[in-house]
Amino acid sequence: MHFIVTGGAGFIGSHVTEQLLSEDHYVTVVDNLTTGNLNNLPEHPRLKFLEKDILACQPEDFSKPIDGIAHLAATPSVTESWLQPLAAHHNNLSATIAVIELCQALEIPRLVFTSSAAVYGNPVQLPITETHPTSPISPYGLQKLVSEQYASLFAQQFGFSMVALRLFNVFGPRQAPNSQYSGVISIFVNAMRQGLPITIYGDGTQTRDFVYVKNVANAFAKALITSLTSGSCIVANVGTGKSISLVELVDILKTCFPQWQSELKFAPARPGDIKDSQADISNASTHLDFTSQWSVESGLQYLIESLDPVKG
Ligand code: UD2
């Protein structure tokens, strides 16, 4: 089959691309390389790369037939969405509408949209099912929620099928640790391997459902190929179904970095930080035959093995 992956040179998109290639599919990656990097992609005879913003793409840019599109191109940052709301709106919501137009023009039967646990806002019950109230507390969460609604509306009207995957806390190789708002695992792993201190914001009892990126790539592949009737829409959480606290995370990381002797600092909780998060993944299991194959521990092991040795 032939799939388009938008944002396919990014952290999660490049793993989705690899997964699809490993399943013998043809992949066209579209990426404007703002945050993506060509080094994230393998050279592969079944992979085509188009350096372009998805908002500038025309149907003529692609060769038909296309069996599905996985839309991962976005500004995946809550902070950015507060600082530059219009730019984030453009990249997160308008870009989704551009993808919907491509689905119509190119008669693409399946759209898999990258949504986020951010659509739920502050959880009122755990684990979080897809019927949990949606009440975003950031422009980013709102843009993801409205994108889902656009995709669902157009899928029903024009007869393509849509799967929205609400990702929880994804981690793994190629996740950039370069800002204080990067994923906490990328920040902690980066610091610990260099023997640097780490900081927990809050008391460390906050919990998250950390999901290894290969689990997520699997969910995308299944969402692209699973049999669905035209016009149908599925919304599914993608996590492990288990959560751990930051203190527990640090304990696991200490076993991965036994030589780490630096300081564990505590600082005030970040404003807007949610306390607990844990996915109920029964919808993904029922509709997409999804299972979380890699635990946090095994994912961390793969992540650490994938890193180049620290220089110096
Ligand atoms: C995640 C998503 C975010 C949004 C949100 C919705 C990531 C990277 N971010 O934010 O896009 O979907 O969920 O709820 O997946 N922390 C520390 N020390 C550090 C860095 C972080 O203690 O150096 C804490 C942070 O305050 C938070 C926890 O670690 O309590 C997880 O932080 P995160 O930025 O990895 O993810 P989160 O859940 O805030």
XYZ file of C-alpha atoms and ligand atoms in Angstrom:
351
model
C 0.000 0.000 0.000
C 1.053 3.637 -0.431
C 0.815 6.093 2.467
C 1.629 9.768 2.951
C 3.212 10.704 6.281
C 3.161 14.449 7.011
C 5.842 15.455 9.496
C 7.553 12.190 8.605
C 11.048 13.560 9.294
C 10.135 14.446 12.881
C 10.478 12.481 16.099
C 7.275 10.415 15.952
C 6.745 10.690 12.178
C 10.093 9.093 11.395
C 9.202 6.073 13.556
C 5.820 5.803 11.793
C 7.651 5.914 8.448
C 10.092 3.188 9.548
C 7.235 1.026 10.775
C 5.360 1.331 7.453
C 8.509 0.546 5.445
C 9.136 -2.501 7.637
C 5.631 -3.696 6.721
C 6.539 -3.461 2.987
C 4.481 -0.350 2.240
C 5.458 2.605 0.031
C 5.755 5.900 1.874
C 5.799 9.525 0.733
C 7.037 11.790 3.518
C 6.097 15.478 3.426
C 8.042 17.669 5.815
C 9.112 21.325 5.787
C 12.105 20.429 8.008
C 11.285 23.175 10.534
C 11.666 20.739 13.416
C 12.135 17.559 11.387
C 15.511 16.383 10.181
C 16.443 14.351 7.113
C 18.900 12.376 9.261
C 15.876 10.862 11.012
C 14.924 9.029 7.813
C 16.550 5.981 6.249
C 17.532 5.780 2.584
C 15.011 3.337 1.216
C 13.824 2.388 -2.279
C 10.169 2.562 -1.171
C 10.549 5.978 0.497
C 9.994 9.292 -1.292
C 10.705 12.625 0.385
C 9.000 15.917 -0.412
C 10.385 18.996 1.340
C 7.324 21.185 1.558
C 4.945 22.741 4.042
C 1.710 20.758 4.052
C -0.186 24.046 3.696
C 1.578 24.653 0.376
C 1.013 21.164 -1.049
C -1.089 20.658 -4.159
C -2.696 17.400 -5.304
C -0.224 17.380 -8.241
C 2.627 16.913 -5.748
C 1.556 13.307 -5.195
C 1.180 10.233 -7.343
C -2.007 8.230 -6.920
C -3.295 5.887 -5.671
C -2.806 6.746 -2.010
C -4.298 4.374 0.542
C -4.043 6.609 3.572
C -2.460 9.678 5.097
C -0.948 9.879 8.577
C -0.940 13.534 9.581
C 1.789 14.280 12.127
C 3.038 17.671 10.918
C 2.356 20.179 13.699
C 3.840 22.594 16.201
C 3.783 20.070 19.034
C 4.346 22.487 21.874
C 1.959 23.785 24.519
C 4.375 26.633 25.291
C 4.656 27.712 21.651
C 0.877 27.688 21.351
C 0.693 30.306 24.135
C 3.574 32.398 22.779
C 2.553 32.301 19.092
C -1.132 31.315 19.057
C -1.782 32.364 15.460
C 1.255 30.521 14.106
C 0.317 27.455 16.156
C -3.276 27.689 14.895
C -1.924 27.756 11.365
C 0.365 24.757 11.828
C -1.999 22.706 13.963
C -5.521 23.489 12.754
C -5.221 25.056 9.271
C -2.703 22.361 8.309
C -5.263 19.695 9.241
C -7.850 21.358 6.998
C -5.256 21.364 4.194
C -4.831 17.606 4.735
C -8.608 17.124 4.635
C -8.684 18.950 1.269
C -5.954 16.631 -0.005
C -8.016 13.625 1.113
C -10.878 14.877 -1.028
C -8.793 15.873 -4.052
C -6.738 12.676 -4.106
C -9.593 10.379 -3.016
C -7.608 9.169 -0.005
C -9.837 6.724 1.883
C -8.173 6.968 5.336
C -6.951 9.855 7.471
C -5.078 9.146 10.694
C -4.795 12.297 12.750
C -2.287 12.879 15.551
C -4.283 14.144 18.481
C -3.188 14.479 22.081
C -4.159 13.808 25.681
C -4.089 17.622 25.866
C -7.707 17.595 24.599
C -8.824 16.365 28.045
C -7.306 19.210 30.077
C -7.280 18.451 33.801
C -8.513 14.861 34.186
C -11.531 14.468 36.447
C -11.300 10.679 36.498
C -8.620 8.072 35.875
C -7.885 6.147 33.782
C -8.981 8.528 31.046
C -11.406 7.031 28.533
C -12.291 8.720 25.246
C -15.692 9.645 26.748
C -13.933 11.726 29.430
C -14.994 15.399 29.055
C -12.769 17.377 26.699
C -11.765 20.665 28.253
C -8.396 21.834 26.887
C -6.323 24.158 29.060
C -3.993 25.332 26.265
C -4.392 26.654 22.708
C -2.513 23.513 21.622
C -5.135 21.220 23.202
C -7.934 23.273 21.666
C -6.309 23.150 18.211
C -6.017 19.357 18.463
C -9.643 19.000 19.590
C -11.058 21.227 16.843
C -8.854 19.440 14.272
C -10.407 16.129 15.353
C -13.860 17.643 14.946
C -13.053 19.003 11.457
C -11.649 15.656 10.370
C -14.672 13.797 11.716
C -17.164 16.204 10.088
C -15.526 15.962 6.660
C -15.040 12.195 6.921
C -18.765 11.738 7.447
C -19.680 14.213 4.712
C -17.273 12.951 2.066
C -17.019 9.276 2.971
C -13.389 8.775 3.952
C -12.651 7.132 7.315
C -10.803 8.880 10.108
C -8.885 7.714 13.154
C -7.757 10.280 15.735
C -5.009 8.965 18.004
C -4.808 10.817 21.320
C -1.184 10.380 22.292
C -0.103 10.399 25.940
C 3.519 11.075 26.996
C 5.590 9.712 24.104
C 9.336 9.102 24.507
C 12.096 7.432 22.529
C 15.049 7.934 20.196
C 15.198 11.243 18.229
C 13.149 13.199 20.755
C 15.024 16.479 21.156
C 16.006 17.353 24.753
C 16.858 20.966 23.928
C 14.371 23.029 25.908
C 13.029 22.884 29.458
C 9.658 22.043 27.884
C 10.949 19.006 25.975
C 9.626 15.632 27.134
C 10.829 14.996 30.670
C 12.403 11.648 29.749
C 14.525 13.201 27.000
C 15.691 15.907 29.431
C 16.502 13.488 32.265
C 18.266 10.927 30.028
C 20.302 13.665 28.380
C 21.379 15.088 31.744
C 22.080 11.770 33.482
C 24.274 10.403 30.711
C 26.394 13.531 31.036
C 26.474 13.347 34.832
C 24.460 16.570 35.197
C 21.815 17.397 37.840
C 18.109 16.946 37.123
C 15.161 18.965 38.456
C 11.724 17.710 39.366
C 9.062 20.422 39.234
C 6.705 19.797 42.143
C 7.108 16.984 44.651
C 7.526 14.231 42.053
C 4.273 12.452 42.942
C 2.661 13.594 39.666
C 2.041 10.640 37.372
C 2.166 10.187 33.612
C 1.471 7.398 31.127
C 4.854 7.290 29.363
C 4.574 5.415 26.068
C 7.528 4.246 24.014
C 7.493 5.663 20.488
C 7.521 2.233 18.804
C 4.181 1.473 20.458
C 2.884 4.694 18.939
C 4.276 3.865 15.482
C 2.484 0.525 15.700
C -0.788 2.246 16.546
C -0.438 4.472 13.455
C 0.289 1.507 11.191
C -2.739 -0.351 12.535
C -4.939 2.741 12.242
C -3.931 3.118 8.576
C -4.746 -0.438 7.555
C -7.547 -1.568 9.852
C -10.788 -2.231 8.030
C -13.361 0.549 8.560
C -16.548 1.494 6.759
C -16.395 4.722 4.774
C -17.382 7.778 6.766
C -16.608 6.135 10.099
C -14.586 7.890 12.789
C -12.641 6.373 15.643
C -11.016 8.242 18.489
C -8.488 6.211 20.465
C -6.072 6.910 23.297
C -2.517 5.710 22.765
C -0.607 5.041 25.954
C 0.362 1.977 27.928
C -2.650 2.004 30.247
C -0.274 2.335 33.225
C 1.177 5.400 34.863
C 4.228 6.037 37.012
C 5.262 8.987 39.155
C 8.287 11.133 38.374
C 9.993 9.795 41.499
C 9.456 6.248 40.181
C 10.771 7.356 36.785
C 13.938 8.711 38.385
C 14.385 5.431 40.298
C 14.194 3.443 37.034
C 16.619 5.864 35.359
C 19.072 5.498 38.241
C 19.227 1.758 37.522
C 19.940 2.592 33.855
C 22.683 5.071 34.841
C 24.286 3.516 37.942
C 27.314 5.809 37.509
C 25.134 8.955 37.815
C 26.139 10.701 41.068
C 24.809 14.182 40.460
C 22.033 16.012 42.273
C 18.262 15.496 42.127
C 16.800 18.972 42.691
C 13.218 19.968 43.403
C 11.642 23.219 42.159
C 8.085 24.616 42.378
C 5.484 22.881 40.220
C 4.978 24.466 36.807
C 1.859 26.575 36.431
C -0.760 24.656 34.443
C 0.870 21.289 35.118
C -1.695 18.521 35.518
C -1.306 16.180 38.493
C -2.076 12.761 37.075
C -2.570 11.183 33.679
C -3.258 7.609 32.660
C -4.825 6.324 29.447
C -7.542 3.740 29.166
C -6.488 1.982 25.966
C -9.417 -0.405 25.552
C -10.758 1.513 22.524
C -7.437 1.163 20.683
C -7.327 -2.491 21.643
C -10.907 -3.166 20.439
C -10.837 -1.154 17.203
C -7.171 -1.249 16.202
C -5.997 -4.465 17.822
C -3.434 -2.300 19.609
C -1.353 -3.610 22.486
C 1.409 -1.761 24.231
C 4.277 -4.145 23.473
C 7.107 -2.123 24.999
C 7.012 -1.225 28.689
C 8.580 1.977 30.024
C 11.568 -0.069 31.226
C 12.208 -1.806 27.894
C 11.593 1.438 25.975
C 14.137 3.232 28.154
C 16.639 0.482 27.515
C 16.194 0.798 23.726
C 16.402 4.575 23.975
C 19.649 4.506 25.970
C 21.225 1.887 23.665
C 20.368 4.058 20.643
C 22.328 7.084 21.923
C 25.829 7.908 20.731
C 28.488 7.775 23.451
C 28.972 11.071 25.281
C 32.048 12.861 23.898
C 34.692 14.386 26.084
C 2.449 16.463 27.904
C 2.840 16.790 26.465
C 2.191 18.084 26.052
C 0.688 18.034 26.261
C 0.393 17.662 27.722
C -1.101 17.455 27.935
C 5.081 15.884 26.122
C 6.526 16.211 25.988
N 4.282 16.955 26.370
O 2.960 17.444 28.780
O 2.452 18.333 24.683
O 0.128 17.080 25.378
O 1.037 16.418 28.054
O -1.362 17.104 29.251
O 4.636 14.762 25.994
N 9.155 17.865 34.492
C 10.118 17.892 35.501
N 11.398 18.234 35.165
C 11.767 18.544 33.887
C 10.779 18.532 32.870
C 9.479 18.186 33.213
O 9.819 17.629 36.667
O 12.957 18.843 33.664
C 7.792 17.474 34.861
C 6.705 18.398 34.366
O 6.528 19.496 35.216
C 5.513 17.428 34.353
C 6.141 16.079 33.991
O 7.530 16.211 34.260
O 4.916 17.341 35.633
C 5.968 15.709 32.546
O 6.375 16.819 31.761
P 6.448 16.782 30.156
O 6.804 18.161 29.731
O 7.302 15.661 29.708
O 4.967 16.398 29.743
P 3.537 16.993 30.178
O 2.759 15.867 30.748
O 3.674 18.222 30.976
